[in-house]
mmCIF file of C-alpha atoms and ligand atoms in Angstrom:
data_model
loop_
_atom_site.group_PDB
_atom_site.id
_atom_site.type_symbol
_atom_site.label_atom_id
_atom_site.label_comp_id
_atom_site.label_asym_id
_atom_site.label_seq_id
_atom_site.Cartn_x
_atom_site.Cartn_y
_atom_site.Cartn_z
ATOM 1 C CA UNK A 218 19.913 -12.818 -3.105
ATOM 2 C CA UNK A 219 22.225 -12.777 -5.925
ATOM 3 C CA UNK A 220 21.374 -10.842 -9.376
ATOM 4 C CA UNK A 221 23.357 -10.385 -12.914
ATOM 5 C CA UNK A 222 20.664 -7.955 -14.096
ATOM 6 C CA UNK A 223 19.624 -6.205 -11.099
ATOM 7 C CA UNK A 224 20.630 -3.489 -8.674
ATOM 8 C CA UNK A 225 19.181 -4.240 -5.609
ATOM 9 C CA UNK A 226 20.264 -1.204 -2.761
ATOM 10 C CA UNK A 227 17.962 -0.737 0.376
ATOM 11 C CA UNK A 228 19.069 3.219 2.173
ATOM 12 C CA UNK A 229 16.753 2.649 5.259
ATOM 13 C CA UNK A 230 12.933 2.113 4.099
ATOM 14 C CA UNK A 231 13.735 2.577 0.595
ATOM 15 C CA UNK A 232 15.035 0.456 -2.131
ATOM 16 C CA UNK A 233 16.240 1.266 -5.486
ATOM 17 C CA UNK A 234 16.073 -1.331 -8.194
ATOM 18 C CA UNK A 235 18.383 -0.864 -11.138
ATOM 19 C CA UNK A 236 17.202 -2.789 -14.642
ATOM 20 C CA UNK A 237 21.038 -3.357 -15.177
ATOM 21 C CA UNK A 238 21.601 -3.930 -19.072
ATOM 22 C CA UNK A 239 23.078 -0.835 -19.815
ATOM 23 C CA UNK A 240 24.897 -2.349 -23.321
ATOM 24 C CA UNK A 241 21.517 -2.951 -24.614
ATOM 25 C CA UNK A 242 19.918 -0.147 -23.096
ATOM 26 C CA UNK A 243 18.118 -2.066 -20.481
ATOM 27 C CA UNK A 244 16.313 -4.709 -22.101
ATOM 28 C CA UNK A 245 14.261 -6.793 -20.692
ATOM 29 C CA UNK A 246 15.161 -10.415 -21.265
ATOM 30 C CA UNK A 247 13.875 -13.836 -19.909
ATOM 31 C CA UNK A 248 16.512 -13.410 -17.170
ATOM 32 C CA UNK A 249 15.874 -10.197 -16.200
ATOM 33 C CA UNK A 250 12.636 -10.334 -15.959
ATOM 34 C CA UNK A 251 12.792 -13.594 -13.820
ATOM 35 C CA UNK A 252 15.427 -11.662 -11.365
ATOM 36 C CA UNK A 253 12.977 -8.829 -11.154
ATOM 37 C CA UNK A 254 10.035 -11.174 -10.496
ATOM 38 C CA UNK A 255 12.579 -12.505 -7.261
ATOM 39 C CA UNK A 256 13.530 -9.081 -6.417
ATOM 40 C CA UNK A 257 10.202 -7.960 -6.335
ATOM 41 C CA UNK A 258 8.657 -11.152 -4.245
ATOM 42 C CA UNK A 259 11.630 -10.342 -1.538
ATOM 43 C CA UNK A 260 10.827 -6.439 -1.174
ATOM 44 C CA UNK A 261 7.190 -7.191 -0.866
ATOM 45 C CA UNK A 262 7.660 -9.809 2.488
ATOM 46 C CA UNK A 263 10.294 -7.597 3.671
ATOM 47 C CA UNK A 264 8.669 -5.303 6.214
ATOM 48 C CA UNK A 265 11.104 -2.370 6.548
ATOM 49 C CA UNK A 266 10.963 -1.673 2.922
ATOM 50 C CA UNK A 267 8.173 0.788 2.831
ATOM 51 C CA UNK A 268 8.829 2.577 -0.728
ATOM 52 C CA UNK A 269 10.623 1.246 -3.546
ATOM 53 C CA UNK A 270 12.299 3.139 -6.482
ATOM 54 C CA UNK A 271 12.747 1.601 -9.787
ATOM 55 C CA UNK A 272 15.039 3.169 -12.482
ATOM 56 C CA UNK A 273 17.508 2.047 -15.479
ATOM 57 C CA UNK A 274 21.162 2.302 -15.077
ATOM 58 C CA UNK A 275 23.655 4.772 -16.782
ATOM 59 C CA UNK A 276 21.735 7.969 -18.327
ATOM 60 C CA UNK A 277 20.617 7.140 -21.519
ATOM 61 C CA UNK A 278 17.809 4.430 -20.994
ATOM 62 C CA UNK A 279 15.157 3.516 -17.960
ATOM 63 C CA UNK A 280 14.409 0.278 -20.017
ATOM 64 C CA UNK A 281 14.284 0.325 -23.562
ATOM 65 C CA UNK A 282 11.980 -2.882 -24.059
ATOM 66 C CA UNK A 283 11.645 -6.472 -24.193
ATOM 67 C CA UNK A 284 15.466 -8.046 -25.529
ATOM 68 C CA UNK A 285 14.523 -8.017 -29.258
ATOM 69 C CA UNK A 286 17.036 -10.411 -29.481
ATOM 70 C CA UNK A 287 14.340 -13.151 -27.742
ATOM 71 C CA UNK A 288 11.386 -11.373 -29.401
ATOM 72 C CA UNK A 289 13.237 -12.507 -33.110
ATOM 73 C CA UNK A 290 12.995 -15.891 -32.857
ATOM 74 C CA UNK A 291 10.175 -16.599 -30.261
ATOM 75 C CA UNK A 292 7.709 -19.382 -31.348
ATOM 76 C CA UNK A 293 3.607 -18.486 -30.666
ATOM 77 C CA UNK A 294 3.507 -20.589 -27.686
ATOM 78 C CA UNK A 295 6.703 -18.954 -26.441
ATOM 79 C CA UNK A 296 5.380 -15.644 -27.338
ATOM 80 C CA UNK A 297 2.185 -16.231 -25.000
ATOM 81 C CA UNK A 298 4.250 -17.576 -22.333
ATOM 82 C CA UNK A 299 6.581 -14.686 -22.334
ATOM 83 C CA UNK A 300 3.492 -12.322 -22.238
ATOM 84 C CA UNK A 301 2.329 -13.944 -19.523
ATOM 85 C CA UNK A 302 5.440 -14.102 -17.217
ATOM 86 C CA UNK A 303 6.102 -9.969 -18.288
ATOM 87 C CA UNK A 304 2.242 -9.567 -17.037
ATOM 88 C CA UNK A 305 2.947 -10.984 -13.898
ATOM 89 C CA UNK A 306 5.558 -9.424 -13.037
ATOM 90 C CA UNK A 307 4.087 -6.079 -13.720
ATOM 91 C CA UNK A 308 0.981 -7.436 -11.928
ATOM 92 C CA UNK A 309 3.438 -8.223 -8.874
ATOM 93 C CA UNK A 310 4.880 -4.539 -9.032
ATOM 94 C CA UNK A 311 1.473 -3.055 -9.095
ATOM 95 C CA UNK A 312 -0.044 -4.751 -6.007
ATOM 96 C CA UNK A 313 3.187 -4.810 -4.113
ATOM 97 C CA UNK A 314 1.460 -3.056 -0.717
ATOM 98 C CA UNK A 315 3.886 -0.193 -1.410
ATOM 99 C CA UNK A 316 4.464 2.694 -3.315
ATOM 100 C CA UNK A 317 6.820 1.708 -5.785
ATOM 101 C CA UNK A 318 8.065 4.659 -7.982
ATOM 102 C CA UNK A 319 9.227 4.859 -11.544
ATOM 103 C CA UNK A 320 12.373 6.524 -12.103
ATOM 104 C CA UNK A 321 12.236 7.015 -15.660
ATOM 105 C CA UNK A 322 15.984 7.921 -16.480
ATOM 106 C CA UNK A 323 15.773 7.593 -20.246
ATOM 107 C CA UNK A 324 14.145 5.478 -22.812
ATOM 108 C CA UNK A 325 11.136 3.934 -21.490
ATOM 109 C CA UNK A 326 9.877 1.806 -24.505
ATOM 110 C CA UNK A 327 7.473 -1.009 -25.263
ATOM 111 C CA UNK A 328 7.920 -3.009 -22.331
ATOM 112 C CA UNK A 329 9.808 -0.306 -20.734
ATOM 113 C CA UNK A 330 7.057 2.104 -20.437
ATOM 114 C CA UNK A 331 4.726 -0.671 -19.951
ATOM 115 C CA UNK A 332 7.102 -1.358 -16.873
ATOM 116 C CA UNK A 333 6.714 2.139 -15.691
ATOM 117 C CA UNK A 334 2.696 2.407 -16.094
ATOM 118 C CA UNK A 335 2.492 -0.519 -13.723
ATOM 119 C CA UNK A 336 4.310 1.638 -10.971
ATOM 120 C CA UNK A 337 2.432 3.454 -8.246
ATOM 121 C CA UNK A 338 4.192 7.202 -9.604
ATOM 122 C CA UNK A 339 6.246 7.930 -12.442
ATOM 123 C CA UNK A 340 8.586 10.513 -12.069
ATOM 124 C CA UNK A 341 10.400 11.301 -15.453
ATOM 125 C CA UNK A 342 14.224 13.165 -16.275
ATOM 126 C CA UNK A 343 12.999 16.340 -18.618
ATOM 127 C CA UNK A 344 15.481 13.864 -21.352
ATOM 128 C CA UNK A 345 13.155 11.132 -20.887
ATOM 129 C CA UNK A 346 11.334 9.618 -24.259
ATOM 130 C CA UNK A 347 8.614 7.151 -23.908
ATOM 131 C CA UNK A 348 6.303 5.139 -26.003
ATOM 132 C CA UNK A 349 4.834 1.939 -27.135
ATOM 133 C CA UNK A 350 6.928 1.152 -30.523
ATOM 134 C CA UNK A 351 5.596 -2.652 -30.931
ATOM 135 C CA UNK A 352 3.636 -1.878 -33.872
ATOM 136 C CA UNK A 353 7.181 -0.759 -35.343
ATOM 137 C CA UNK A 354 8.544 -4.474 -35.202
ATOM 138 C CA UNK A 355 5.170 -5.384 -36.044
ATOM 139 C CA UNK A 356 3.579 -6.889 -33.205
ATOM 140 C CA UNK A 357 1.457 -6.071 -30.333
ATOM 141 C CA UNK A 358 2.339 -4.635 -27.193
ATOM 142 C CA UNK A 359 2.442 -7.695 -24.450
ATOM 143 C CA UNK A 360 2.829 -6.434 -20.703
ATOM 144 C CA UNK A 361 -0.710 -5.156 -20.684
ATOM 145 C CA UNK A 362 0.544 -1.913 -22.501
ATOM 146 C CA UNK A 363 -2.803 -1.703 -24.611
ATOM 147 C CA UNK A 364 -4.963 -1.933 -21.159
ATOM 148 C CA UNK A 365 -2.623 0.404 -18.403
ATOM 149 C CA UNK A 366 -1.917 2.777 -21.237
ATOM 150 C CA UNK A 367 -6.237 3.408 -22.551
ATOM 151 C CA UNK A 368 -6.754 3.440 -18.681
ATOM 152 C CA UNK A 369 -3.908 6.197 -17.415
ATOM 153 C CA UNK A 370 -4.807 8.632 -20.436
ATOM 154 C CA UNK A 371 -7.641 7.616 -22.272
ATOM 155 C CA UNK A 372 -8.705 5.917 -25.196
ATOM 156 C CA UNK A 373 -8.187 8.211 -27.990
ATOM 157 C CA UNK A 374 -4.505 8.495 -26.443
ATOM 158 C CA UNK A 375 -3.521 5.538 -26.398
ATOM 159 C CA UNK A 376 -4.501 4.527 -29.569
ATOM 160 C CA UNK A 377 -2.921 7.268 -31.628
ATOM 161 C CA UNK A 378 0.486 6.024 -29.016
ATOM 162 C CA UNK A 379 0.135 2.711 -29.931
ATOM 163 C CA UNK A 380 -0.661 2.923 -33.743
ATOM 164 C CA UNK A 381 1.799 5.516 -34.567
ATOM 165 C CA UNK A 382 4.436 3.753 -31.827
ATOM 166 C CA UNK A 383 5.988 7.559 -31.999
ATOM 167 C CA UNK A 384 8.512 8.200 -29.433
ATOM 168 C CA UNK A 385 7.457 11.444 -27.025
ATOM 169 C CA UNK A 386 8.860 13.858 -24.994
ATOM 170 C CA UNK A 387 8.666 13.889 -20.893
ATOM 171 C CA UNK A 388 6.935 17.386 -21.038
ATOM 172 C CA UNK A 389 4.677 15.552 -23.917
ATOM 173 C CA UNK A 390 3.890 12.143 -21.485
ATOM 174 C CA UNK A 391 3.410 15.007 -18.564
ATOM 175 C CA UNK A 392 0.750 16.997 -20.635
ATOM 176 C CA UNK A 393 -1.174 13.398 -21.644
ATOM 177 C CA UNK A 394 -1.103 12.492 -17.548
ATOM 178 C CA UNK A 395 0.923 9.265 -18.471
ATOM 179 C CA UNK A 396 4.014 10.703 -16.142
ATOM 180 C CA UNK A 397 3.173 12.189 -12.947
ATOM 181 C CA UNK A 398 6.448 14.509 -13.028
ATOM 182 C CA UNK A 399 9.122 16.047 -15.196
ATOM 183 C CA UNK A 400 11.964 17.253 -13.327
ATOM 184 C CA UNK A 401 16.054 17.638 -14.660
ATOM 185 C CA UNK A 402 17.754 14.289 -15.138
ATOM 186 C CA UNK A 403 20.395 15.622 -12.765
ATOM 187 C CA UNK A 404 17.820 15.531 -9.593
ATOM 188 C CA UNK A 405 15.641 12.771 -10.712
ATOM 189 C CA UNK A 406 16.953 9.845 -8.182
ATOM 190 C CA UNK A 407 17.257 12.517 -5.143
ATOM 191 C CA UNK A 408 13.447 13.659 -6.164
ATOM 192 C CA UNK A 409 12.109 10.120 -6.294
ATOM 193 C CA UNK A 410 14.187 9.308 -3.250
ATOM 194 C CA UNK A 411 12.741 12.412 -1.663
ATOM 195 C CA UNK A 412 8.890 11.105 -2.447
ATOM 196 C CA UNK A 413 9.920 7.552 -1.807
ATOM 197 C CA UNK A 414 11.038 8.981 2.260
ATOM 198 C CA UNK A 415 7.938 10.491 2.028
ATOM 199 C CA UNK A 416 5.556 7.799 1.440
ATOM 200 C CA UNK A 417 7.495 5.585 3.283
ATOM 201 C CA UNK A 418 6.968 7.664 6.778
ATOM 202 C CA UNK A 419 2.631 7.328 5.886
ATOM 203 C CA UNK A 420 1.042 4.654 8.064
ATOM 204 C CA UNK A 421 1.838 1.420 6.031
ATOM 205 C CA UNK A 422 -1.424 -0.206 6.522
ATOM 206 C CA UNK A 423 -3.528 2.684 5.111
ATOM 207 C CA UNK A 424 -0.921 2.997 2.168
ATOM 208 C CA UNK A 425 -1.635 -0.484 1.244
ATOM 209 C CA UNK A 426 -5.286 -0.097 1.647
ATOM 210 C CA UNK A 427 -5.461 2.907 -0.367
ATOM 211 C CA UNK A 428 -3.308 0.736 -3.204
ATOM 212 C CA UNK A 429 -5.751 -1.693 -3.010
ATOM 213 C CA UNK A 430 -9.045 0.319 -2.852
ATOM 214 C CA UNK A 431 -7.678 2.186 -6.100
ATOM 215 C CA UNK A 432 -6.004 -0.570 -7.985
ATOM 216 C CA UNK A 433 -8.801 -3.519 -7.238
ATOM 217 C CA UNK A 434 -11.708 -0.673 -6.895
ATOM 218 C CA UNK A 435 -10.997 0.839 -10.451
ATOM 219 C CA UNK A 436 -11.478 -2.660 -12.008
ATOM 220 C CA UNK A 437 -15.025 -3.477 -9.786
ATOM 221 C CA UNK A 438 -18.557 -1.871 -10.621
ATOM 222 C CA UNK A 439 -18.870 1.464 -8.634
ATOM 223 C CA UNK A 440 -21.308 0.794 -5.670
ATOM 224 C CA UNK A 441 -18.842 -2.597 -4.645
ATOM 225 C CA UNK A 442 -15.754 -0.509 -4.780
ATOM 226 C CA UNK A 443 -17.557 1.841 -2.654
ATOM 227 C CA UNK A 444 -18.934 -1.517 -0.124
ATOM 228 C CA UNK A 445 -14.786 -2.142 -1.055
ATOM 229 C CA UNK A 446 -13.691 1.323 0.654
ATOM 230 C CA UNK A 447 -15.881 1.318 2.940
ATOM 231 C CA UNK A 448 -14.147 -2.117 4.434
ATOM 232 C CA UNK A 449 -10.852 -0.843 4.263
ATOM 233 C CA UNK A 450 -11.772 2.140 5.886
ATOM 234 C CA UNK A 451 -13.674 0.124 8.947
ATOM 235 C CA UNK A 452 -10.456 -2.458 8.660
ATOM 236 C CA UNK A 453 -7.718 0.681 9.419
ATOM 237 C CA UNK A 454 -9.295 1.439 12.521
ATOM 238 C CA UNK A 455 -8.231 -1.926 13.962
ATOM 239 C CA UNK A 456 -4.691 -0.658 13.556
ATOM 240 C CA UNK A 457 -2.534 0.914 16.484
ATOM 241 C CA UNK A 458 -1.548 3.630 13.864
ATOM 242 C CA UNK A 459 -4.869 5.082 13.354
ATOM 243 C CA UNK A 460 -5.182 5.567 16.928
ATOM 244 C CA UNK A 461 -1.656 7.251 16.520
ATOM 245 C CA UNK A 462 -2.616 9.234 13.468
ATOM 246 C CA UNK A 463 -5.666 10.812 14.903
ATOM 247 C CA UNK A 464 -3.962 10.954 18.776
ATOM 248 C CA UNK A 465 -0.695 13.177 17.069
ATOM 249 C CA UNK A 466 -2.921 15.222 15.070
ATOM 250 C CA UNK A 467 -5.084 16.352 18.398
ATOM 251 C CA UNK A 468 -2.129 16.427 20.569
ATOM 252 C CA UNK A 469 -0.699 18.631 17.448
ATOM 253 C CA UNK A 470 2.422 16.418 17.264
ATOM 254 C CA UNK A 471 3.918 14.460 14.470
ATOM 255 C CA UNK A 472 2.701 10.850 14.043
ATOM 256 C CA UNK A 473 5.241 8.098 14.706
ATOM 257 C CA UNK A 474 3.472 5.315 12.397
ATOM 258 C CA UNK A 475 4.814 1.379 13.699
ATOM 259 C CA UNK A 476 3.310 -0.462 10.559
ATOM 260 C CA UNK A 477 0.518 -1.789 12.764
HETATM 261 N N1 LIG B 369 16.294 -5.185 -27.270
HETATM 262 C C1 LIG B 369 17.555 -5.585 -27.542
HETATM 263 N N2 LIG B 369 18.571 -4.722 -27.765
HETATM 264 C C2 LIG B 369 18.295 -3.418 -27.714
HETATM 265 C C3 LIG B 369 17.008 -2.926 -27.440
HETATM 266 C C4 LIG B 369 15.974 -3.879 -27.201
HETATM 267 N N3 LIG B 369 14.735 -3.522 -26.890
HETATM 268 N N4 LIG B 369 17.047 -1.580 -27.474
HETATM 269 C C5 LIG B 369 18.312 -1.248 -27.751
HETATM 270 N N5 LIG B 369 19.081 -2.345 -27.907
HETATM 271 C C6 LIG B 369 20.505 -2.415 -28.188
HETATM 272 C C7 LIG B 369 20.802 -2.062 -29.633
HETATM 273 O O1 LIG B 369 20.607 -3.161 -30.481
HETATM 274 C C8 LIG B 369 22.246 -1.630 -29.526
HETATM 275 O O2 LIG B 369 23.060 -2.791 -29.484
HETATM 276 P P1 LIG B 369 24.480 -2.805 -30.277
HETATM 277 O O3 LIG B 369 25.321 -1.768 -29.579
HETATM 278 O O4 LIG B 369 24.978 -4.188 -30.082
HETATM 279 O O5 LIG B 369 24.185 -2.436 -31.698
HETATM 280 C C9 LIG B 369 22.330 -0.972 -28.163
HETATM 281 O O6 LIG B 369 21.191 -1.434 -27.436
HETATM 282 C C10 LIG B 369 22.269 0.540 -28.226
HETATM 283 O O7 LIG B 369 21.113 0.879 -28.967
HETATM 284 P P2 LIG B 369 21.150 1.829 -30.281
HETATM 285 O O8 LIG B 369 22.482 1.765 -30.938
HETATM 286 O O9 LIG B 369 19.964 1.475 -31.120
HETATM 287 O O10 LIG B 369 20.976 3.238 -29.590
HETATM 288 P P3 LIG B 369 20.341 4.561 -30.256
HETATM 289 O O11 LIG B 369 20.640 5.660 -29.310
HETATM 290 O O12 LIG B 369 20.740 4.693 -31.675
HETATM 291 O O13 LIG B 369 18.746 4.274 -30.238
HETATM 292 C C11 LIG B 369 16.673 3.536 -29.259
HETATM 293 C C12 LIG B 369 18.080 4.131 -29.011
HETATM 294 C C13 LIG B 369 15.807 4.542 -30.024
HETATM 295 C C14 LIG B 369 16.049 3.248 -27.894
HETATM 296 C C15 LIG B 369 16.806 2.228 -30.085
HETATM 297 O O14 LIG B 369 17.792 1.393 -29.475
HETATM 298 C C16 LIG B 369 15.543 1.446 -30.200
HETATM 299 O O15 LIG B 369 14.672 1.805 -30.987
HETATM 300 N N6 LIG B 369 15.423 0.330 -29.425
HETATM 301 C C17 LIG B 369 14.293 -0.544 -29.506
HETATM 302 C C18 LIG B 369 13.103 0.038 -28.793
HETATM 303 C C19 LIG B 369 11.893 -0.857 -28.957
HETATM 304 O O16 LIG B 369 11.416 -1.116 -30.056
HETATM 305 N N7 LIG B 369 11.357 -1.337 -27.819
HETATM 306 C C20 LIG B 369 10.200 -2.194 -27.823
HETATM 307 C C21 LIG B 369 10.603 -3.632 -27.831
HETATM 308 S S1 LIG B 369 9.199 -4.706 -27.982
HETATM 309 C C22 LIG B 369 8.564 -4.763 -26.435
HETATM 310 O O17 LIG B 369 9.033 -4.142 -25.522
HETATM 311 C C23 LIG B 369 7.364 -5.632 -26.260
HETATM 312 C C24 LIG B 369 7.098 -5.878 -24.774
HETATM 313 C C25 LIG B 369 6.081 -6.967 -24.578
HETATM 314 C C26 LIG B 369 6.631 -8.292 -24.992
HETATM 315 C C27 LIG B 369 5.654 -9.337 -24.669
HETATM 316 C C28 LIG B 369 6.259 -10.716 -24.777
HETATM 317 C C29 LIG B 369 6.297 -11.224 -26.156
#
């Protein structure tokens, strides 16, 4: 699979995707976003990718946006259907089946940050600004910014983010919960390749459950997420790795997880 945009680069069960626009600071345009929907789609039906990392290439910018360029001269109807695809997308990253991590190099902005709130864990360079500046160009955020953002820290939060559209700090987004993270931009992509290994050696079945149980559960009434969890959690014991989890842990050896 071929990309213009895109770094796609798989180091055993992790792959790092690069947003590759540095000139424009990472942008997200129409292509872009189209060769991360592809990317995506591939890394999700590709079973030894276990963890994925997601970042912004050069050091200045994770992604700063959607291309304005596009935004400038988009009719209504194109305007919908360009929120729509960008929701998608995001929609794709956040029920992947694997931990994908944001590795928030830079500016994350407007779609950028939206990008980043979709991921399973951000982890953010202590140069890192982020924020929701749509109400700057005058419009409304369109990736689901308005909805991920209230939901990760809070109404009150959000709004003052989105109505001001003020740039903040990483320690600030750490403080308000919105990054999970701060560390120095020089070991960002070995820490979120560190976590990435990490997740990526957890039985892969119960990491997508547990994805699913929070991700779908959150957005069901309480008692049927719990009926929800409850059917994972009889569903993983069908799996040869929950025999090898608990097996390992009473033999007091490390579990060798197979993905089944
Ligand atoms: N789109 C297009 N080009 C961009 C963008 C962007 N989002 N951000 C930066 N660039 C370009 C600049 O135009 C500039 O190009 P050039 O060199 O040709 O002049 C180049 O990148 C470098 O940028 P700056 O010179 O501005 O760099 P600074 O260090 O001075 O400033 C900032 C960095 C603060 C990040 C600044 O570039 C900026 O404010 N960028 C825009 C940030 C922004 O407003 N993002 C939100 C966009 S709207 C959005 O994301 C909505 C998402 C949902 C859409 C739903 C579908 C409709």
């Amino acid at each position: 699979m071929t990309f213009e945009n895109l770094l796609l680069e798989r180091d055993g069960a992790v792959a790092v995707l690069t947003v590759n626009r540095p000139k424009v600071l990472n942008a997200l345009n129409a292509q872009t976003l189209d060769e991360l929907r592809r990317a995506i789609l591939d890394l999700k039906h590709d079973a030894s990718v276990r963890a994925v990392i997601v970042t912004g290439a050069g050091d200045k910018s994770f992604i700063a946006g959607a291309d304005i360029n596009e935004l400038a001269v988009q009719s209504p109807i194109d305007g919908r259907e360009h929120a729509i695809r960008g929701q998608h997308v995001l929609d794709l990253i956040e029920h992947l089946g694997k931990p994908v991590i944001a590795a928030i190099n830079g500016y994350a902005l407007g779609g950028g940050c939206e990008l980043a709130m979709a991921c399973t864990i951000r982890i953010a360079a202590d140069t890192a600004k982020l924020g929701q500046p749509e109400i700057n160009l005058g419009i409304v955020p369109g990736y689901a910014g308005t909805q991920r953002l209230a939901r990760i820290v809070g109404r009150g939060r959000a709004l003052e983010l989105l109505l001001t559209g003020d740039q903040i700090t990483a320690q600030e987004a750490h403080r308000l919960g919105l990054v999970n993270r701060v560390v120095p931009a020089a070991d960002l992509l070995n820490e979120a390749r560190t976590l990435a290994s990490t997740l990526a050696a957890k039985a892969p079945v119960a990491v997508r459950y547990i994805l699913e149980a929070v991700n779908k559960g959150l957005e069901m009434p309480f008692p049927q997420a719990q009926i929800f969890e409850a059917t994972l959690f009889g569903l993983v014991a069908a799996t040869d790795d929950m025999r090898e989890g608990t097996r390992a842990f009473l033999e007091k050896r490390k579990a060798d997880f197979k993905g089944r």
